XYZ file of C-alpha atoms in Angstrom:
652
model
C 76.043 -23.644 85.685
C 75.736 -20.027 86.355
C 72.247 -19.993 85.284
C 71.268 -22.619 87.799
C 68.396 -21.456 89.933
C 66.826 -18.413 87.710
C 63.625 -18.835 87.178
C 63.843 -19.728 82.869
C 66.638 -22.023 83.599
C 66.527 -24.964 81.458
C 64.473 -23.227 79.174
C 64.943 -22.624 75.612
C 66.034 -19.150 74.114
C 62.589 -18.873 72.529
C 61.436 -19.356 75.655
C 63.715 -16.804 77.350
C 63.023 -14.565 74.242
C 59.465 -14.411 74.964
C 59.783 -13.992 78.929
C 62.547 -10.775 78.547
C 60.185 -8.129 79.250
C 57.588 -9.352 80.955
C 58.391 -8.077 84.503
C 58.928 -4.435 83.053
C 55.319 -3.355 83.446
C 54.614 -4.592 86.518
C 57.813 -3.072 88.069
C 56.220 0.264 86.825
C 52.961 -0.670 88.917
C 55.178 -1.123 91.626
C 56.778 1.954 91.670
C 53.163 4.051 91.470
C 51.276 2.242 94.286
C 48.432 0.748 91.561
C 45.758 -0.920 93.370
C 45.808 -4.915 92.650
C 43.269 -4.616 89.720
C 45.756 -2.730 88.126
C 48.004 -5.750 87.363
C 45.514 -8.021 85.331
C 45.969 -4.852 82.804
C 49.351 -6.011 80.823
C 48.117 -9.811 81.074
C 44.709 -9.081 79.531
C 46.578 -6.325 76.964
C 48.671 -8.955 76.079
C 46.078 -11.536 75.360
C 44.507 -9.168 72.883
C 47.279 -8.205 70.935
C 47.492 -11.898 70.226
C 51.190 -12.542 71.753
C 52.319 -15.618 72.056
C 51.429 -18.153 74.528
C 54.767 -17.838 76.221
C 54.948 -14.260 76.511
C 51.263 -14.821 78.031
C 52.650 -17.126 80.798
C 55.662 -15.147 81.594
C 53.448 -12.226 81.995
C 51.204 -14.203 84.429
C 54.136 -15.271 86.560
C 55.681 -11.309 86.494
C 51.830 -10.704 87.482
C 51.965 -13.199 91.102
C 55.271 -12.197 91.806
C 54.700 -8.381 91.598
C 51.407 -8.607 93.953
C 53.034 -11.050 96.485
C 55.615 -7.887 96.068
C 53.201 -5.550 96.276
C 51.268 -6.978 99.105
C 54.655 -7.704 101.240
C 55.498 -3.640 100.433
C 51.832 -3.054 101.893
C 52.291 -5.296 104.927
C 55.382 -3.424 105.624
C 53.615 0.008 105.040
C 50.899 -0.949 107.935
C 53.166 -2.536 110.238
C 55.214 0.746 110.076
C 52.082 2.678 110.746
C 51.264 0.262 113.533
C 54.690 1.025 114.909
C 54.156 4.713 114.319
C 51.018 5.382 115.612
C 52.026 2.839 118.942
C 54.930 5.361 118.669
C 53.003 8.481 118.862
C 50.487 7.423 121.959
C 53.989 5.765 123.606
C 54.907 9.698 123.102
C 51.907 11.206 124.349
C 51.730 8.590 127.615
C 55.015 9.631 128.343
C 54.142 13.822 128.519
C 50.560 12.931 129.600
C 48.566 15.575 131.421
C 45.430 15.004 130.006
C 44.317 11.377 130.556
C 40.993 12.125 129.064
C 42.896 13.645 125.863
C 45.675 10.398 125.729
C 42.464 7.806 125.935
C 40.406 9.835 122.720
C 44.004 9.316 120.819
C 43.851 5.836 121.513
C 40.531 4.867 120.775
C 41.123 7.160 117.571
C 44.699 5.248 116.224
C 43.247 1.974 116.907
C 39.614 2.946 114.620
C 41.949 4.653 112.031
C 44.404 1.375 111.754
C 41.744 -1.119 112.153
C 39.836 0.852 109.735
C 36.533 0.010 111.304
C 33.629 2.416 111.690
C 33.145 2.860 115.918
C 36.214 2.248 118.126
C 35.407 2.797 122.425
C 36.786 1.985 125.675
C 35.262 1.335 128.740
C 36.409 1.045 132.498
C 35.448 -1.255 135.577
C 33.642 0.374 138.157
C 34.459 -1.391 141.408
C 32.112 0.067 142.992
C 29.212 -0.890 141.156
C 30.578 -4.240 140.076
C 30.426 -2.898 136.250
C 31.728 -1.828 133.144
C 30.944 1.716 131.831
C 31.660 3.655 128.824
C 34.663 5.854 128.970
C 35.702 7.515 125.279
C 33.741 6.460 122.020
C 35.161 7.577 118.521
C 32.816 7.889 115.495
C 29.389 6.628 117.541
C 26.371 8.136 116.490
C 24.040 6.657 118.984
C 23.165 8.349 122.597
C 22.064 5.294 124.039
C 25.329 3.412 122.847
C 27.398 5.986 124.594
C 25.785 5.970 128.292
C 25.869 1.761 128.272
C 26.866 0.349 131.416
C 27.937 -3.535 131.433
C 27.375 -5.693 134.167
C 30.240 -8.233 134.752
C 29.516 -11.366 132.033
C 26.701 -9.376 129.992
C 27.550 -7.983 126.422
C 30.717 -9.309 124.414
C 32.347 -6.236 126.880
C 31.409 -7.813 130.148
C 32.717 -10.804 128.863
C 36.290 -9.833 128.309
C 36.395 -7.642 131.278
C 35.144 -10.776 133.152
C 37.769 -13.132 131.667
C 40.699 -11.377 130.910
C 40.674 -12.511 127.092
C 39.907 -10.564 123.991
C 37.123 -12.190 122.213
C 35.916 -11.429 118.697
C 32.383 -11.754 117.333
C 31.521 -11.315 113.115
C 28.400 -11.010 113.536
C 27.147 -10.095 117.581
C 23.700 -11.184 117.614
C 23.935 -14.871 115.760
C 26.926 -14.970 119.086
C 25.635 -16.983 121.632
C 29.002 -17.226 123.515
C 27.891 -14.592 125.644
C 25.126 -12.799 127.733
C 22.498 -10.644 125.962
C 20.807 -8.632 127.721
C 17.930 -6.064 126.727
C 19.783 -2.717 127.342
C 23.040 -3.641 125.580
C 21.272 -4.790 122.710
C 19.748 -1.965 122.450
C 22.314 -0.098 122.563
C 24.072 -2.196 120.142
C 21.446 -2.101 117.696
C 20.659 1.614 117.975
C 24.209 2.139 116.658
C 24.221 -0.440 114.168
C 26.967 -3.051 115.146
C 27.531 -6.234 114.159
C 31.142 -7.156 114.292
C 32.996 -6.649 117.342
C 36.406 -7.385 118.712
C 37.116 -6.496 122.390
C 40.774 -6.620 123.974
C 41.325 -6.374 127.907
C 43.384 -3.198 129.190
C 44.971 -5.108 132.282
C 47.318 -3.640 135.170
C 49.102 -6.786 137.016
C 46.312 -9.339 137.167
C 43.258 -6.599 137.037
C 41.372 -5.733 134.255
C 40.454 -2.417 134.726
C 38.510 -2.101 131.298
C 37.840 -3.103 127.820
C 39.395 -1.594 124.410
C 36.871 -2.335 121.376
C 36.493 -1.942 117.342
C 33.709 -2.376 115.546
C 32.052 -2.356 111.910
C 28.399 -2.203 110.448
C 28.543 -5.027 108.563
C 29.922 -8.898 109.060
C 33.396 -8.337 109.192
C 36.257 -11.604 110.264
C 39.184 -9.473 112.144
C 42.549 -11.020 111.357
C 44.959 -11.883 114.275
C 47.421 -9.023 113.274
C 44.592 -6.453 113.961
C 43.464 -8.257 117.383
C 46.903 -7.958 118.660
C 47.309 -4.502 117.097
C 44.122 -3.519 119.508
C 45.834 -5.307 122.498
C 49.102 -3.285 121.769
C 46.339 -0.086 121.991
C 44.757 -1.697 125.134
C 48.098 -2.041 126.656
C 49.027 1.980 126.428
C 45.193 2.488 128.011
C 46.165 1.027 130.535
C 49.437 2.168 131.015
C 48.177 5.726 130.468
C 45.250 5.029 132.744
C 47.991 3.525 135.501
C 50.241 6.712 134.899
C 47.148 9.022 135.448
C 46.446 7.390 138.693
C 49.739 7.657 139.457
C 49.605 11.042 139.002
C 46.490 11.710 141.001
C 48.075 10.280 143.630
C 51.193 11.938 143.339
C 48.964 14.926 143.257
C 46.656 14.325 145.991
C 49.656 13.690 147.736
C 51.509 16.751 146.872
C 48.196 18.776 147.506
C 48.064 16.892 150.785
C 51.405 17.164 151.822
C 51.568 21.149 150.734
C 47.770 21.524 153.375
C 50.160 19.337 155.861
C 52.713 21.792 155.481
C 50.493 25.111 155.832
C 48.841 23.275 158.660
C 52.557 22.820 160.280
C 53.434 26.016 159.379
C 50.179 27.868 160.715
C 50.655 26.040 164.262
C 54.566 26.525 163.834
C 53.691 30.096 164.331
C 51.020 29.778 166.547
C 53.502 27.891 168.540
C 56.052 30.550 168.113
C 53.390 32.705 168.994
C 52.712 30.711 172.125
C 56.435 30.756 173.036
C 57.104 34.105 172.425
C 53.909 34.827 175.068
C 55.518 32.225 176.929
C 58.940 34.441 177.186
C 57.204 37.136 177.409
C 55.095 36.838 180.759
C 57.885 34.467 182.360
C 60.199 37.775 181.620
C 57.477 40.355 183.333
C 57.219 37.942 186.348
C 60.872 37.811 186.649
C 61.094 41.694 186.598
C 57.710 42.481 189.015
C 55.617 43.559 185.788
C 51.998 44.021 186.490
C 48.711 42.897 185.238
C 48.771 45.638 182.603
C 52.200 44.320 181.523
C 50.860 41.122 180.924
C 47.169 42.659 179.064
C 49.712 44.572 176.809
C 52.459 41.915 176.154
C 49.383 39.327 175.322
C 47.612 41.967 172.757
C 50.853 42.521 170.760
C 50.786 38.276 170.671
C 47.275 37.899 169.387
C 47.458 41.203 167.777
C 44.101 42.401 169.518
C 43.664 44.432 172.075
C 43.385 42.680 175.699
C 42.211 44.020 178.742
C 42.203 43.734 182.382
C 39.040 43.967 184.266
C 37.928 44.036 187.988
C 35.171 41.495 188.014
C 32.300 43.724 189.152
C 32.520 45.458 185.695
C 32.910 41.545 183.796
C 30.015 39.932 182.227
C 28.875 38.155 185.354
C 27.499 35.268 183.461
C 30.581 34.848 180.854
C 32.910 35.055 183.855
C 31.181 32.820 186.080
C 31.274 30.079 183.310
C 34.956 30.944 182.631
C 35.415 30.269 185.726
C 33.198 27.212 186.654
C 34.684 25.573 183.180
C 38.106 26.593 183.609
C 38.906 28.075 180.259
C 38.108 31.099 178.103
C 34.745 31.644 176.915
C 33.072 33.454 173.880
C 30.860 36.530 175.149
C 29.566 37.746 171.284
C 32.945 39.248 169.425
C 34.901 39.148 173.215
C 36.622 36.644 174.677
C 36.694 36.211 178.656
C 39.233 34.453 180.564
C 38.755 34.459 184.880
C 41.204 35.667 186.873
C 41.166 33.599 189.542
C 42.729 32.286 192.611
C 40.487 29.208 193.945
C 36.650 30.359 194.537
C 37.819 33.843 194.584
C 37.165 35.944 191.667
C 39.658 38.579 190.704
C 38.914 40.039 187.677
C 39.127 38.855 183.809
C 41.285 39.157 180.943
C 38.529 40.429 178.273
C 40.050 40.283 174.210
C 38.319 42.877 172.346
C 36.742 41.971 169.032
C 38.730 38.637 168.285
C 35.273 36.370 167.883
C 37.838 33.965 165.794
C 40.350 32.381 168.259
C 42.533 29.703 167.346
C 42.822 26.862 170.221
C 46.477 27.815 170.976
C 45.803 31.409 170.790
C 42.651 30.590 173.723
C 45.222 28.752 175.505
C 47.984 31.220 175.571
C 44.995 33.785 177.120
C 44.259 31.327 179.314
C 47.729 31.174 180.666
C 48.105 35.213 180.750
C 44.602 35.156 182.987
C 46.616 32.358 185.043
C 49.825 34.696 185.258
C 47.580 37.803 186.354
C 46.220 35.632 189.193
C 49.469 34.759 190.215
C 50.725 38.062 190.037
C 47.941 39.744 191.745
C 48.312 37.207 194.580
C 51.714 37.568 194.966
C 51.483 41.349 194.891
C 48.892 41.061 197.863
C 51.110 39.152 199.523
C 54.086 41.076 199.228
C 52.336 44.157 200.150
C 50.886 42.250 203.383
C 54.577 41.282 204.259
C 55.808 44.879 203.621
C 53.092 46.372 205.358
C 54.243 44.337 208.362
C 57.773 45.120 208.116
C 57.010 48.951 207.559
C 54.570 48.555 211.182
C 57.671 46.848 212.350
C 59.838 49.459 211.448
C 57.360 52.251 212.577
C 57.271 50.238 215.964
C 60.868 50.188 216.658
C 61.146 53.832 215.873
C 58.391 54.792 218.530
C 59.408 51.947 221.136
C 62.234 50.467 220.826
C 64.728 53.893 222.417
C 68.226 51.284 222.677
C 67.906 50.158 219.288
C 70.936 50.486 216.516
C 70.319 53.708 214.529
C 72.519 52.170 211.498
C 70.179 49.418 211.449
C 67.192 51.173 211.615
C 68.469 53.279 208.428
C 69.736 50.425 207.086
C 66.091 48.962 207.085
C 64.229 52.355 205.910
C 66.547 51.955 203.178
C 65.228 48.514 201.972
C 61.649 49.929 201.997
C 62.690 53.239 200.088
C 62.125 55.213 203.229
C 64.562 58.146 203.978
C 64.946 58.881 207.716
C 67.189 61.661 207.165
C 64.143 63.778 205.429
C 61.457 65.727 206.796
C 58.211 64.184 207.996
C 55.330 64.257 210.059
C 53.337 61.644 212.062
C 50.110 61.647 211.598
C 47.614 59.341 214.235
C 44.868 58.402 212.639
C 41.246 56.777 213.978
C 37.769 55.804 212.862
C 34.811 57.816 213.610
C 31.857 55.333 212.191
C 30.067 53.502 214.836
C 30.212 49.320 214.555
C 27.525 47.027 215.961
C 29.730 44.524 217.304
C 33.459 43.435 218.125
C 34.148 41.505 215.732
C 32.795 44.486 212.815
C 34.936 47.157 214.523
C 37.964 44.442 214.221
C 37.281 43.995 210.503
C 37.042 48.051 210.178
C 40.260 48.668 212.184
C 42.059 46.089 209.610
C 40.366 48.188 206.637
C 42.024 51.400 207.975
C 45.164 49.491 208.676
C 45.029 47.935 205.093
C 44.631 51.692 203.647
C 46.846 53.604 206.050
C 49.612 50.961 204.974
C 49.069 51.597 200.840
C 49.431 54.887 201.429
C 52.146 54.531 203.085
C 53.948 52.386 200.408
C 52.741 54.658 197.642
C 54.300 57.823 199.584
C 57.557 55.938 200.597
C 56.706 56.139 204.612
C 55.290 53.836 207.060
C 52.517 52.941 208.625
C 51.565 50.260 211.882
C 48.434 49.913 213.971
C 48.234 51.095 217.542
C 46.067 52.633 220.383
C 42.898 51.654 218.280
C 43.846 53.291 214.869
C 46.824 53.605 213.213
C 49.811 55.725 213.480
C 51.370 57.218 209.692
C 55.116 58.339 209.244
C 54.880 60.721 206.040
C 57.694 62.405 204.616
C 56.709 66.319 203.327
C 56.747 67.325 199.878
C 58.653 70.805 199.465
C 56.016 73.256 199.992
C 54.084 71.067 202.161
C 52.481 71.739 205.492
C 51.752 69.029 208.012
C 47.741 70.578 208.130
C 47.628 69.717 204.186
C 49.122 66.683 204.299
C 46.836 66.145 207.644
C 43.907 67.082 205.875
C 44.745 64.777 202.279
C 45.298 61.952 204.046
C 41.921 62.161 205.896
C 40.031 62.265 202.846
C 41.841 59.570 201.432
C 41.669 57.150 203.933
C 37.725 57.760 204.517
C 37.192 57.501 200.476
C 39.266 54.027 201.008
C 37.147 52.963 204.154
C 34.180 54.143 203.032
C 33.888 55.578 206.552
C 34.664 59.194 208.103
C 38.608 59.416 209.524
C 39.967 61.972 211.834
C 43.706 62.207 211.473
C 46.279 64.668 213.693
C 49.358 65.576 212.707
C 52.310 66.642 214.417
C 54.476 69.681 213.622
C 57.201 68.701 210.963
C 60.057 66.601 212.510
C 63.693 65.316 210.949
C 65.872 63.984 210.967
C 64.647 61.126 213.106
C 67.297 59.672 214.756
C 68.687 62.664 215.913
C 67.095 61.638 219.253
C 65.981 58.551 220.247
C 62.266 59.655 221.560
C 61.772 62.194 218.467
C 58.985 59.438 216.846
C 57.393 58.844 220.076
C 57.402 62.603 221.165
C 55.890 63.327 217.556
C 53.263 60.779 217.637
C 51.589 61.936 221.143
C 51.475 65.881 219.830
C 49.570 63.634 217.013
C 47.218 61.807 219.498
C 46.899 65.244 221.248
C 46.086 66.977 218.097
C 43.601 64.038 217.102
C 41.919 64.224 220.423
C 41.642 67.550 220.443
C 39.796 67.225 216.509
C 37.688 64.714 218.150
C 36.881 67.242 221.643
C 36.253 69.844 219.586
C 33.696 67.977 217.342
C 35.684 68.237 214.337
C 35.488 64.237 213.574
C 36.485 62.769 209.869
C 38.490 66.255 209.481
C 42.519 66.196 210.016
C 44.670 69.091 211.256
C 48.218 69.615 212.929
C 48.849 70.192 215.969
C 50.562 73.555 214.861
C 46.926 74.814 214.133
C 45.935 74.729 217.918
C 49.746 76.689 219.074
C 49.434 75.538 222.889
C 46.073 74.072 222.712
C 47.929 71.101 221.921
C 49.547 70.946 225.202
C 46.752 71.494 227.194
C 43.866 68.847 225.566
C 44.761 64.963 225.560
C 42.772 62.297 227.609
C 40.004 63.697 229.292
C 40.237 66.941 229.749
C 37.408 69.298 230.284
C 37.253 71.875 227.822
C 33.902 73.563 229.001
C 34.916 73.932 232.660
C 38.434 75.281 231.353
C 36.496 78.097 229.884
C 34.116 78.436 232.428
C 36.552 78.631 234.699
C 38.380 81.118 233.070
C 36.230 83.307 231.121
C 33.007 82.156 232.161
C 32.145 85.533 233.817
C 32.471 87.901 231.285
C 30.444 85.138 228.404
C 27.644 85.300 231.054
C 27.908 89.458 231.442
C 28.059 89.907 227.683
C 24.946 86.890 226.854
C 23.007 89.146 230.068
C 23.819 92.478 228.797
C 24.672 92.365 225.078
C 27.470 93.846 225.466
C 30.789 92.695 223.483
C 33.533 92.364 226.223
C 34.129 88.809 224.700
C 35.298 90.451 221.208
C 37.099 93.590 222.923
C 39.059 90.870 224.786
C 40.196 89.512 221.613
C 40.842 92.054 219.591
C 43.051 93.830 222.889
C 45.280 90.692 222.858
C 45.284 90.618 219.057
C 46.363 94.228 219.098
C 49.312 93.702 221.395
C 47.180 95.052 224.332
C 47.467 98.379 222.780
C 44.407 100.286 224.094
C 45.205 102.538 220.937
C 45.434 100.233 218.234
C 42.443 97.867 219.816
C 39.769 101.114 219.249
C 40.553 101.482 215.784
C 40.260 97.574 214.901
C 36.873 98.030 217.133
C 35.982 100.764 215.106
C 35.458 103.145 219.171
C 36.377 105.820 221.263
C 39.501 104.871 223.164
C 37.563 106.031 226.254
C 35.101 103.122 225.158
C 37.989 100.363 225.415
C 38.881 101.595 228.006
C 35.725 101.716 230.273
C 35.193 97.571 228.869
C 38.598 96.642 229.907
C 37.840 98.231 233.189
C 34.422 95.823 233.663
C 36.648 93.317 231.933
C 39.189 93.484 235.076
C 36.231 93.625 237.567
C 34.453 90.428 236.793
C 38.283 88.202 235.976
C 40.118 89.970 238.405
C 42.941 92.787 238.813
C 46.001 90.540 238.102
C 43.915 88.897 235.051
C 46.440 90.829 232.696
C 49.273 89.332 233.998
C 51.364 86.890 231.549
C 50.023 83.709 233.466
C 46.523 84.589 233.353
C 46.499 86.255 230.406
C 47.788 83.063 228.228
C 45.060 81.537 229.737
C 42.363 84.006 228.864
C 43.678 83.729 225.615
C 43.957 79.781 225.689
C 39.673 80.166 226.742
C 38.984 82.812 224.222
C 40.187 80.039 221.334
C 38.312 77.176 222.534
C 35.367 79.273 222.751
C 35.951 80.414 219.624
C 36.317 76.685 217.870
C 34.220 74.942 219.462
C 31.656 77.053 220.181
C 31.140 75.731 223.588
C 28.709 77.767 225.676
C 29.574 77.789 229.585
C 26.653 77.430 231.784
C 25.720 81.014 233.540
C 27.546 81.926 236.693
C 25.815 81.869 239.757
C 24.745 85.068 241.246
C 27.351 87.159 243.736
């Protein structure tokens, strides 16, 4: 039948009269959302209005049919707000920045769903071996809020302890658990009694508990447990994303330090390098110690110095160079220059009282590269001072040697044979107490005589007790200046007094083979004749004297030369105080011009005259003859310069 299976099959058409209807009222219920008390409202109209007993019943059954509609609609309604708000948190977990802000949404979906009064979460501690409060929603009570859990105590401690949510209607008639004194408190301050707690679990860990509560006895239906553990599971998930994050971000924050670290000593290293180039470059091309102060102050972008070690912080450079390394002297840094237990100086960087490690290495290395470099400039001047005395010594001894080699050598050492020059012998006029002092003195003047000669592109060599100088002559130079410069420079070197002769100018030298030699003993003449004439630590040519030169080397005897010679008329004028010793000189200056010599004298001619006259009586007639009168003359100088008094004549 096609009525088969409706629900007034069978029955009779008064029957079906009386049902048609009956559903119509409670469809309208349906349709407006009327709470379940609203239904009884037809049945109960109905009943009053007498109706039959058949309407009565069909309204009844349209009455348990609508609410097992109604409360299927409902159950549909909350699952899809279950689904929603899991739906919403699965949305904010997946843009989470804020794990604090993610947890409060939590706690707050799961109280608004469960429709309890207090919803919280707390997390494990592993560090204290206990639970703690984490985000409460709708508690009231202080105490509540700051509860800690050991592991077991409280309904919390529980689940965190056992993995399994656990649900209590009324918490202290619940003796499934641990009470203690502070959770109860805390319980009761906030009014509790029925609880439900769900585990939030990562792997096998619980890492904390997700709760709802209410104020009154309360049984929580399996639907709403597992709606909380849904809740609990997003905690976690959040909580396990967060971490995740830190850690992502604690990496990034220490990978990003890593990196400035790396790049900080990537360009201290550069730094290092480039100061590595850069002093490997100024060895290679003879820089000097200056170089090396300026290239490092560009590097460390401070200003670096070089210093002679009498003028370092003694104490600062003593430890620099006990220790080895750099050391901090207030805002400075000193580095020793060294070369074993011989201190050289120091590399001082100004105002730098921060220095990185590498930095103090790389001016540790520069103070290492100035020692080298001062070394192996002493060195190389030692070895061209010898070659230069070499050279110097072949030019005065050797007479058969090469000329093409000897220029061919001057060349090498920047010396030009071809110009103009003068040698100059040079000797030391402070007395020594021993052998071994006037040794160590010699080398000093040696050591001096051969800078100079480097700095003024000639040569220099030791011999006959001093040392022998081949200078060229500046345009405009005279062999007496450069005689007299070179004294005062090598006595300020020596720290003693230094009597140099010089010889008249001389070039080109290899125009003769004895032209060095011939030059250098009019030098030693010269110089002896300084030293004769008393005139020690002074220097002079030999073109200052005119013959005087000639005449005074070794051991000649310059007070019986004039004794012999002019000795007469110095005793007649010291005697009689007369002035035949100045007539004499100005006669010869005058071109022995009777005429001319009274007016220079300032006398009658008859006056000149009459002294020339005692003048010829006491030398002798013939004592104007060219032979004895360049030896008058000769007497008359070295009276004059030296001031050498003959002893009186003896009496006729």
């Amino acid at each position: 039948s096609p009525d088969a299976g409706r629900p007034d099959a069978g029955r009779s058409d008064a029957g079906r009269s009386a049902a048609d209807g009956a559903e119509a009222p409670f469809l309208e219920l349906l349709a407006r959302g009327a709470p379940a008390e609203a239904y009884e409202q037809p049945v109960l109209l109905a009943r009053a209005e007498g109706r039959p007993a058949e309407r009565i019943a069909a309204l009844e059954r349209a009455k348990l049919l609508a609410l097992r509609v109604r409360s299927e609609m409902e159950g549909r309604r909350r699952r899809e707000a279950e689904l929603s708000a899991l739906f919403e948190t699965a949305h904010d977990l997946a843009g989470l920045r804020d794990l604090d802000a993610v947890l409060r949404a939590i706690v707050q979906r799961a109280r608004s769903l469960l429709g309890t009064d207090v919803a919280y979460l707390s997390l494990n501690d592993p560090e204290r071996g206990d639970t703690y409060m984490r985000v409460t929603e709708g508690s009231v009570a202080a105490r509540f809020q700051q509860l800690r859990l050991g592991m077991g105590e409280g309904l919390g401690g529980l689940v965190a302890q056992t993995a399994r949510p656990y649900v209590t209607d009324d918490y202290f008639r619940d003796d499934r658990f641990q009470h203690t004194h502070s959770i109860d408190t805390g319980v009761r301050d906030e009014g509790l009694v029925a609880i439900v707690g769900v585990p939030l679990t990562l792997g096998d860990h619980v890492i904390g508990v997700l709760f709802a509560a209410d104020r009154r006895t309360r049984v929580f239906e399996r639907e709403q447990i597992a709606l909380l553990g849904s809740f609990a599971a997003l905690a976690a998930a959040a909580i396990d994303t967060a971490n995740l994050l830190a850690e992502t971000r604690a990496a990034l924050s220490g990978l990003e330090r890593a990196n400035e670290i790396i790049q900080d000593r990537s360009a201290v290293i550069e730094r290092a390098s480039d100061v590595h180039d850069r002093l490997a470059e100024l060895v290679l091309r003879g820089g000097g110690v200056h170089d090396v102060a300026a290239a490092v102050s560009e590097v460390l972008d401070g200003t670096v110095e070089f210093t002679e070690a009498p003028a370092a912080p003694a104490r600062a450079l003593e430890s620099s160079r006990a220790e080895g390394h750099a050391v901090r002297h207030g805002d400075d840094w000193i580095a020793a220059v060294a070369a074993g237990d011989e201190l050289l100086g120091a590399l001082v960087l100004r105002g730098h009282p921060g220095l990185d490690p590498v930095d103090q290495r790389t001016l540790e290395r520069a103070a290492m590269v100035t020692s080298l470099l001062l070394l192996a400039r002493r060195s190389a001047a030692e070895a061209e001072q010898r070659v230069r005395g070499e050279l110097l010594d072949d030019l005065l001894d050797a007479r058969d040697r090469d000329p093409r080699l000897l220029r061919d050598r001057a060349t090498r050492l920047r010396a030009d044979l071809d110009a103009t020059h003068a040698v100059l012998a040079a000797r030391l006029e402070g007395g020594t107490a021993g052998a071994d002092q006037e040794a160590d003195a010699r080398r000093r003047l040696w050591a001096a005589a051969s800078h100079l000669a480097a700095t003024r592109h000639g040569l220099a060599a030791a011999r006959d007790g001093g040392t022998v100088l081949l200078l060229p002559l500046a345009p405009g130079d005279t062999a007496t200046e450069l005689a007299c410069r070179t004294a005062r420079e090598l006595g300020t070197a020596v720290h003693e007094p230094v009597t140099v002769g010089a010889s008249a100018p001389v070039g080109p030298l290899l125009a003769r083979p004895d032209t060095v030699a011939s030059a250098y003993a009019e030098a030693r003449r010269c110089l002896d004749t300084l030293r004769l004439l008393g005139r020690a630590g002074d220097g002079s040519a030999a073109e200052d004297f005119g013959f005087l030169g000639l005449l005074l080397a070794g051991e000649r005897d310059i007070a019986g030369f004039v004794d012999r010679t002019i000795g007469r008329v110095v005793a007649y004028d010291e005697r009689r105080g007369t002035e035949l010793l100045r007539t004499l000189d100005a006669y010869f200056a005058c071109g022995m011009s009777p005429a001319r010599t009274k007016d220079d004298l300032h006398v009658h001619v008859n006056t000149v005259a009459q002294r020339l006259d005692r003048v010829g009586r006491l030398l002798g007639d013939d004592w104007q003859s060219p032979q004895r009168a360049l030896e008058i003359q000769l007497a008359l100088r070295l009276h004059r310069l030296s001031g050498v008094t003959p002893p009186p004549p003896a009496q006729a």
